[in-house]
mmCIF file of C-alpha atoms in Angstrom:
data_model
loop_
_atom_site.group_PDB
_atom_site.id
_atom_site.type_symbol
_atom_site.label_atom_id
_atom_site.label_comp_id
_atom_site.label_asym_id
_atom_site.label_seq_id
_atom_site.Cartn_x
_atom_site.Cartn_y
_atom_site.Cartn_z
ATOM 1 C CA UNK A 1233 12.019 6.610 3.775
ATOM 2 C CA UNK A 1234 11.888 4.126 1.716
ATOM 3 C CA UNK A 1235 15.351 2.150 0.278
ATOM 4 C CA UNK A 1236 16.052 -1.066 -1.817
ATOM 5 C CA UNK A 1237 20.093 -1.609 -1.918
ATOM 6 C CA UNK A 1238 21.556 -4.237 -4.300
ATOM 7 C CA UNK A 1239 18.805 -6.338 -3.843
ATOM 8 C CA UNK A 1240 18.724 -9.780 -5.589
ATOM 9 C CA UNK A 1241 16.299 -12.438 -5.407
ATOM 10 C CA UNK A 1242 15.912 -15.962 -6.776
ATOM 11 C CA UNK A 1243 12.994 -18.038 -8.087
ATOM 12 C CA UNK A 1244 15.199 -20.926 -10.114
ATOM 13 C CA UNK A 1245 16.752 -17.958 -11.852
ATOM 14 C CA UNK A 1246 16.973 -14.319 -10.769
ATOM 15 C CA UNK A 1247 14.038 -12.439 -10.361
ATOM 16 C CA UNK A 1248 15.146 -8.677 -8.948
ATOM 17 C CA UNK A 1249 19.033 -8.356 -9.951
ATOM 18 C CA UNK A 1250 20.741 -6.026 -7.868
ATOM 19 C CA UNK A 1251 17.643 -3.806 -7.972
ATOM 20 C CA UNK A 1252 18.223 -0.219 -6.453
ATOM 21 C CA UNK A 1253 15.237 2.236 -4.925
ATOM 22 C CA UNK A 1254 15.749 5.190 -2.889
ATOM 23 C CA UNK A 1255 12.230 6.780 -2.057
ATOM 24 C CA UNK A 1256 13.314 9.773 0.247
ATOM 25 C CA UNK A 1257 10.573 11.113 2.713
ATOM 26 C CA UNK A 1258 7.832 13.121 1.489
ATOM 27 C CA UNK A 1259 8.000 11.718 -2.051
ATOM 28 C CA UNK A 1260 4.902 10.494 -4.563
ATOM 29 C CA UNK A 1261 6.850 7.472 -6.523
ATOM 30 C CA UNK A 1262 5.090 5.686 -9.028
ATOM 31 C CA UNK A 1263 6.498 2.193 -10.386
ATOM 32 C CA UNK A 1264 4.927 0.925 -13.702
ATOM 33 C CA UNK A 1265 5.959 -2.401 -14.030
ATOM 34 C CA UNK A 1266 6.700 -5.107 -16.679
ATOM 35 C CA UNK A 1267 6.531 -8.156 -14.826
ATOM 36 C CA UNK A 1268 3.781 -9.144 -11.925
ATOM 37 C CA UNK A 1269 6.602 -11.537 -10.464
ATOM 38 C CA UNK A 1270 8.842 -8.545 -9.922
ATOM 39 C CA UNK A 1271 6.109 -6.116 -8.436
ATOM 40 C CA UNK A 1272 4.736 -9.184 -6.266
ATOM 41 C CA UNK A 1273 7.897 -9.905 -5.185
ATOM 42 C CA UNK A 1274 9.229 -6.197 -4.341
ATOM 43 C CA UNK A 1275 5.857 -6.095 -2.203
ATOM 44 C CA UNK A 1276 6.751 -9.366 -0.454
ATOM 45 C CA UNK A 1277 10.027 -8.039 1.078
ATOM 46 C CA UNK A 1278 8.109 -5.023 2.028
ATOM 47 C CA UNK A 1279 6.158 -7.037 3.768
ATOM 48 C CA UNK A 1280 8.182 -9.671 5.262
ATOM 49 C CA UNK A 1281 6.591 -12.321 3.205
ATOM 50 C CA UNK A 1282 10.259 -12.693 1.823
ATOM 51 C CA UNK A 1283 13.923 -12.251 1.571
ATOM 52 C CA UNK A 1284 16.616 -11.429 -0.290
ATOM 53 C CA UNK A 1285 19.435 -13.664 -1.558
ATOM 54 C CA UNK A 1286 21.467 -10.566 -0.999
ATOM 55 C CA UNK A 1287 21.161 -6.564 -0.288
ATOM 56 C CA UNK A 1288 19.093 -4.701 2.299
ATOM 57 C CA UNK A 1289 15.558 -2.948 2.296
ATOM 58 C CA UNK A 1290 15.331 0.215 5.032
ATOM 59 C CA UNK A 1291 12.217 1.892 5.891
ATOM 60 C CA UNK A 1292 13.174 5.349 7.604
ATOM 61 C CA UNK A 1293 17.280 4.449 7.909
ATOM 62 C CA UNK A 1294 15.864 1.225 9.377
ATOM 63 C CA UNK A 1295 17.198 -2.066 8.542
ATOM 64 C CA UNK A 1296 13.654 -3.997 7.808
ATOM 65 C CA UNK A 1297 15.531 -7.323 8.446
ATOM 66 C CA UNK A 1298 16.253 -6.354 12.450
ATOM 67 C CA UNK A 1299 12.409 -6.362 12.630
ATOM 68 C CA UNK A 1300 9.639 -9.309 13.083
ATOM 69 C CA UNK A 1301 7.053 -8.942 10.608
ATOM 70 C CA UNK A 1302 4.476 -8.455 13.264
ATOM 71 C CA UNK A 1303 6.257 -5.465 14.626
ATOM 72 C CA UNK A 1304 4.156 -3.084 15.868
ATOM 73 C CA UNK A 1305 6.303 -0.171 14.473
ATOM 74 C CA UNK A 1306 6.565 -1.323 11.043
ATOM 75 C CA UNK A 1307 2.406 -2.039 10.410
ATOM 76 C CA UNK A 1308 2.058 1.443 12.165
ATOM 77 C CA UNK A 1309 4.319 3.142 9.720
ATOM 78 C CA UNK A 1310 3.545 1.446 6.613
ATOM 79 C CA UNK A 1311 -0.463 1.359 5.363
ATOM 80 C CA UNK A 1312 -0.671 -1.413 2.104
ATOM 81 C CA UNK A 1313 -2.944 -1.761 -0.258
ATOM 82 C CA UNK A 1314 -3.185 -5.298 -2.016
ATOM 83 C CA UNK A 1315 -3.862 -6.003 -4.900
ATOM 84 C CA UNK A 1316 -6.257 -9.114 -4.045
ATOM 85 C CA UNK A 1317 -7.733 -6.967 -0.824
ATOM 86 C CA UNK A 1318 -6.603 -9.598 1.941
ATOM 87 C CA UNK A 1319 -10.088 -8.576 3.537
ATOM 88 C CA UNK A 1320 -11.159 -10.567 6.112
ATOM 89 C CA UNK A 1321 -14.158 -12.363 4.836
ATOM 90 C CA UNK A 1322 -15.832 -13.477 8.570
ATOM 91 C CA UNK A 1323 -15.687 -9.779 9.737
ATOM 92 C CA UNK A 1324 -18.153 -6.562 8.413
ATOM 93 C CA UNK A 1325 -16.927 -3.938 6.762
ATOM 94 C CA UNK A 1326 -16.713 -1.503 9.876
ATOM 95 C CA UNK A 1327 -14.488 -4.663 12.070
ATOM 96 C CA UNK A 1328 -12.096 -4.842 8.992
ATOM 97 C CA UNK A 1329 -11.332 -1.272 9.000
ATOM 98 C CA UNK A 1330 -11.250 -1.217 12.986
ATOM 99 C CA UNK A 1331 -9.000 -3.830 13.442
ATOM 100 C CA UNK A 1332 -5.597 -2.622 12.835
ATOM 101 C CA UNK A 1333 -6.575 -0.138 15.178
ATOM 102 C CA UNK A 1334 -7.806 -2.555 17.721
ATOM 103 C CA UNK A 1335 -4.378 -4.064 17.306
ATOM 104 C CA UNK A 1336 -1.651 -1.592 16.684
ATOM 105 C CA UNK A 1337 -3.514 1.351 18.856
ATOM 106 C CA UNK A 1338 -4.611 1.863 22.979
ATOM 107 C CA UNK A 1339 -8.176 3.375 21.500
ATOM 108 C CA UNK A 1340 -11.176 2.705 23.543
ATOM 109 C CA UNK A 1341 -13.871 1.402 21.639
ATOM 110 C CA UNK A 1342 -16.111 4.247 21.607
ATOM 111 C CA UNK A 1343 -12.610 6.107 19.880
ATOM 112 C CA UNK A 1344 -12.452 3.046 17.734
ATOM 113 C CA UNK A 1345 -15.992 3.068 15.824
ATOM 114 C CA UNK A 1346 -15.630 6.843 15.340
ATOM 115 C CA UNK A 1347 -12.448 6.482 13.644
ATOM 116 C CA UNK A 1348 -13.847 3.461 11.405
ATOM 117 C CA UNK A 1349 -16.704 5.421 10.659
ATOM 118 C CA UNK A 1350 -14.980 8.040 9.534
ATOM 119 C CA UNK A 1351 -12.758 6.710 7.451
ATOM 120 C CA UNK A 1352 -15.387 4.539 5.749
ATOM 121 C CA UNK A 1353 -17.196 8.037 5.268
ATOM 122 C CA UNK A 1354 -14.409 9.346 3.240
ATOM 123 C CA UNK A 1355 -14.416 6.504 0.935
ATOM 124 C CA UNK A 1356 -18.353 6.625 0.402
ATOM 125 C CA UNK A 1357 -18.952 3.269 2.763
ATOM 126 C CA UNK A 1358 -20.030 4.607 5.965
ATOM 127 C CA UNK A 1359 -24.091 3.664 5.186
ATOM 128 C CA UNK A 1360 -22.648 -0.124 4.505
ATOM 129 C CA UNK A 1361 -20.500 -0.195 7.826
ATOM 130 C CA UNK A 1362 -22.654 -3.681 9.445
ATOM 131 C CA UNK A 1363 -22.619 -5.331 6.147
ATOM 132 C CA UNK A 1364 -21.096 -8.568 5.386
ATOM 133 C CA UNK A 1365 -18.387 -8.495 2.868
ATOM 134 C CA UNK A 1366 -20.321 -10.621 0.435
ATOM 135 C CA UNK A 1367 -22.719 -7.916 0.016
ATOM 136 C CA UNK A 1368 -20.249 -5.521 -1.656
ATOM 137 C CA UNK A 1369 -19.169 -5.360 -5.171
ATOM 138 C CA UNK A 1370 -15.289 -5.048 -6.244
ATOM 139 C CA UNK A 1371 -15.697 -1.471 -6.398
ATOM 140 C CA UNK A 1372 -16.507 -0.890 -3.143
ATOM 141 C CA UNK A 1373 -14.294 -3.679 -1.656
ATOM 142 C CA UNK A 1374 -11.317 -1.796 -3.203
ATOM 143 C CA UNK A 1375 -12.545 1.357 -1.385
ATOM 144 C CA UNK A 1376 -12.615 -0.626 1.641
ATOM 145 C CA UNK A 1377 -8.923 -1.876 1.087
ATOM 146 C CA UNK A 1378 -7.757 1.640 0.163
ATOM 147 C CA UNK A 1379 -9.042 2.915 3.640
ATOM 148 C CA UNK A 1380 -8.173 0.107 5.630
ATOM 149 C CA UNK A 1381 -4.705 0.585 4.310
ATOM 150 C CA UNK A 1382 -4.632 4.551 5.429
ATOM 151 C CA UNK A 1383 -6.112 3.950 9.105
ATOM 152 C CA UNK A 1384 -3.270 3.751 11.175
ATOM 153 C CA UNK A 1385 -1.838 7.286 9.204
ATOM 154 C CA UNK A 1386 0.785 5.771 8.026
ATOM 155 C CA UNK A 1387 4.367 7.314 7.181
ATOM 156 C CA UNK A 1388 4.558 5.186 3.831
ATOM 157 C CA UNK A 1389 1.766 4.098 1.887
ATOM 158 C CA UNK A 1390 2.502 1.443 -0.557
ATOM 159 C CA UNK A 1391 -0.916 0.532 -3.128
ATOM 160 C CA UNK A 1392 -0.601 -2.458 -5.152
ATOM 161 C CA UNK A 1393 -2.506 -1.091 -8.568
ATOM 162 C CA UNK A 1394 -5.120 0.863 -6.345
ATOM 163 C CA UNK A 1395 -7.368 1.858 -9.870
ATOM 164 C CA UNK A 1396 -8.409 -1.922 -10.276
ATOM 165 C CA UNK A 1397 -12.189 -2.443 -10.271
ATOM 166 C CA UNK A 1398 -12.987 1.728 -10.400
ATOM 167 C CA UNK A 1399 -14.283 4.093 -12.447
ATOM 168 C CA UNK A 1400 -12.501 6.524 -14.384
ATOM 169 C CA UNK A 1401 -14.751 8.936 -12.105
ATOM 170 C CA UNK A 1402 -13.419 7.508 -8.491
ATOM 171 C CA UNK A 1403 -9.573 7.174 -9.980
ATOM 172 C CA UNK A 1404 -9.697 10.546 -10.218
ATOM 173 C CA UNK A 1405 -11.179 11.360 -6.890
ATOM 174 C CA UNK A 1406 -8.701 8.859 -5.149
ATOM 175 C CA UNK A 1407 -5.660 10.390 -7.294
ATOM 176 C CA UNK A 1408 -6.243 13.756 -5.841
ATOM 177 C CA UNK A 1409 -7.325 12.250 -2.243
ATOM 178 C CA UNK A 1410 -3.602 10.577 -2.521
ATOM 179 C CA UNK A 1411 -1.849 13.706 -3.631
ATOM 180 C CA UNK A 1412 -3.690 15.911 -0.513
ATOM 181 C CA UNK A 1413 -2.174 13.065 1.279
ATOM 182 C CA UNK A 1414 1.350 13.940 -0.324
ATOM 183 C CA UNK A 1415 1.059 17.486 0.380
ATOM 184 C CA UNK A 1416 0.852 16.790 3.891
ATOM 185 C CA UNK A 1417 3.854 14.705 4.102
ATOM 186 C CA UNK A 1418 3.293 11.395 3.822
ATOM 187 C CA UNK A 1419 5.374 9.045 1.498
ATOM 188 C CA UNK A 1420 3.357 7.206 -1.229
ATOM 189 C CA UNK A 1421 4.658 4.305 -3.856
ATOM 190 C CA UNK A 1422 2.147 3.528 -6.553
ATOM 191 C CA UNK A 1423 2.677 -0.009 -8.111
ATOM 192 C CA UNK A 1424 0.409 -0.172 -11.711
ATOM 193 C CA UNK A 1425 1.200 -1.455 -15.079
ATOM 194 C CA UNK A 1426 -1.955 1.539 -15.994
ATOM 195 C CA UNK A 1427 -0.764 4.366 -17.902
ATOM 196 C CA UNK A 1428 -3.679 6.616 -17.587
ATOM 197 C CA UNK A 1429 -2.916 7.276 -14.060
ATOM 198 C CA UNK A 1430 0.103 8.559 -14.448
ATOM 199 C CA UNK A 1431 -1.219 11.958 -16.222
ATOM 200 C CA UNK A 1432 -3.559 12.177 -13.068
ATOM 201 C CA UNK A 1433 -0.982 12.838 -10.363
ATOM 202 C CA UNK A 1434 2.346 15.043 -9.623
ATOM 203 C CA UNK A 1435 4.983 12.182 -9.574
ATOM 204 C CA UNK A 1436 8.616 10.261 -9.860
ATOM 205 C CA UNK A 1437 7.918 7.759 -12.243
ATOM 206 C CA UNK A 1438 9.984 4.243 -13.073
ATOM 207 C CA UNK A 1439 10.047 1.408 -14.636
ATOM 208 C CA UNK A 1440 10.343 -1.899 -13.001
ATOM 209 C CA UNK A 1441 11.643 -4.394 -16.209
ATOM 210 C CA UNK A 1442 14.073 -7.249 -15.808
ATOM 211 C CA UNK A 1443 14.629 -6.806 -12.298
ATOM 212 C CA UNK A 1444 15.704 -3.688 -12.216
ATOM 213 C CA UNK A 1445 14.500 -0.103 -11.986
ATOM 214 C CA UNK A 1446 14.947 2.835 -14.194
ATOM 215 C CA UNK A 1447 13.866 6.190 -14.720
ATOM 216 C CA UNK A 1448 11.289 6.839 -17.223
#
């Protein structure tokens, strides 16, 4: 699903050094890392943001370098979850969580809401759908990211330390919503530097240190 070959990249001096991933289909992958400049930057050539000096990235035997980074098939089989939400602030809570949809799917409107609705009911937002953003705490803005980033049912899922901002309570529940998710097929990759977490779910674990990746 999911492959890093030989990647390398620069920032004055190496940063990922010949780094090597193979997340086949199906699989719960969890990446603690040393360095935030290696995560960030493994989640901006996932995301186009980026490039390699050298190597290539696949998603599902697909070279992600043949595609634009607005490519409707890559945002519809990839769901992220960032680390600093990328929420749109202008937009309510039920817009941001209807937009992909609005833009990657032919939904009528009607189809639209119900589907924003009920995602926002699974992650305990639904009775704060017309608020503004600034009305929510972190806590429920990372709920919001977390179900934005699972709208479009993705193939791969890809959450950028997804326990940040809640309690030990809701880690749980998410943990176990994201291993249902497994169960049914879907490929997830968990980037943390939280070791708690990683006795809370069925997993591959690594460790991303000095550029490269091992097994733990």
């Amino acid at each position: 699903m999911l492959k890093f070959k030989n990647i390398t990249t620069y920032e004055k001096k190496p940063c990922l050094n010949n780094l090597n991933l193979n997340v086949s289909n199906g699989r719960f992958v969890l990446l603690n890392y040393r360095s935030k400049l290696e995560k960030n930057k493994m989640i901006d050539l996932i995301c186009q943001l980026d490039t390699p000096k050298s190597g290539k990235i696949t998603i599902g035997g697909k070279n992600l370098a043949k595609f634009n980074c607005r490519s409707k098939i890559i945002h519809k089989r990839i769901g992220i979850c960032f680390e600093d939400f990328k929420l749109i602030q202008t937009k309510d809570v039920l817009a941001n969580i209807t937009l992909p949809l609005e833009i990657h799917t032919k939904l009528s409107p009607e189809k639209l809401i119900a589907a924003g609705e009920e995602h926002l009911k699974n992650f305990g937002l639904l009775e704060k759908k017309n608020n503004s953003l600034t009305t929510l705490n972190l806590e429920e803005k990372q709920r919001l990211n977390i179900a934005r980033s699972v709208v479009l049912d993705p193939e791969l899922i890809i959450l950028d330390n997804p326990q940040m901002h809640l309690k030990t309570e809701k880690i749980e529940s998410l943990m176990k919503y994201l291993q249902d998710l497994n169960n049914k097929g879907k490929t997830i990759v968990i980037f943390t530097n939280n070791k708690k977490i990683e006795n809370m779910i069925n997993c591959d674990k690594y460790i991303l240190e000095k550029g490269a990746i091992s097994n733990v």
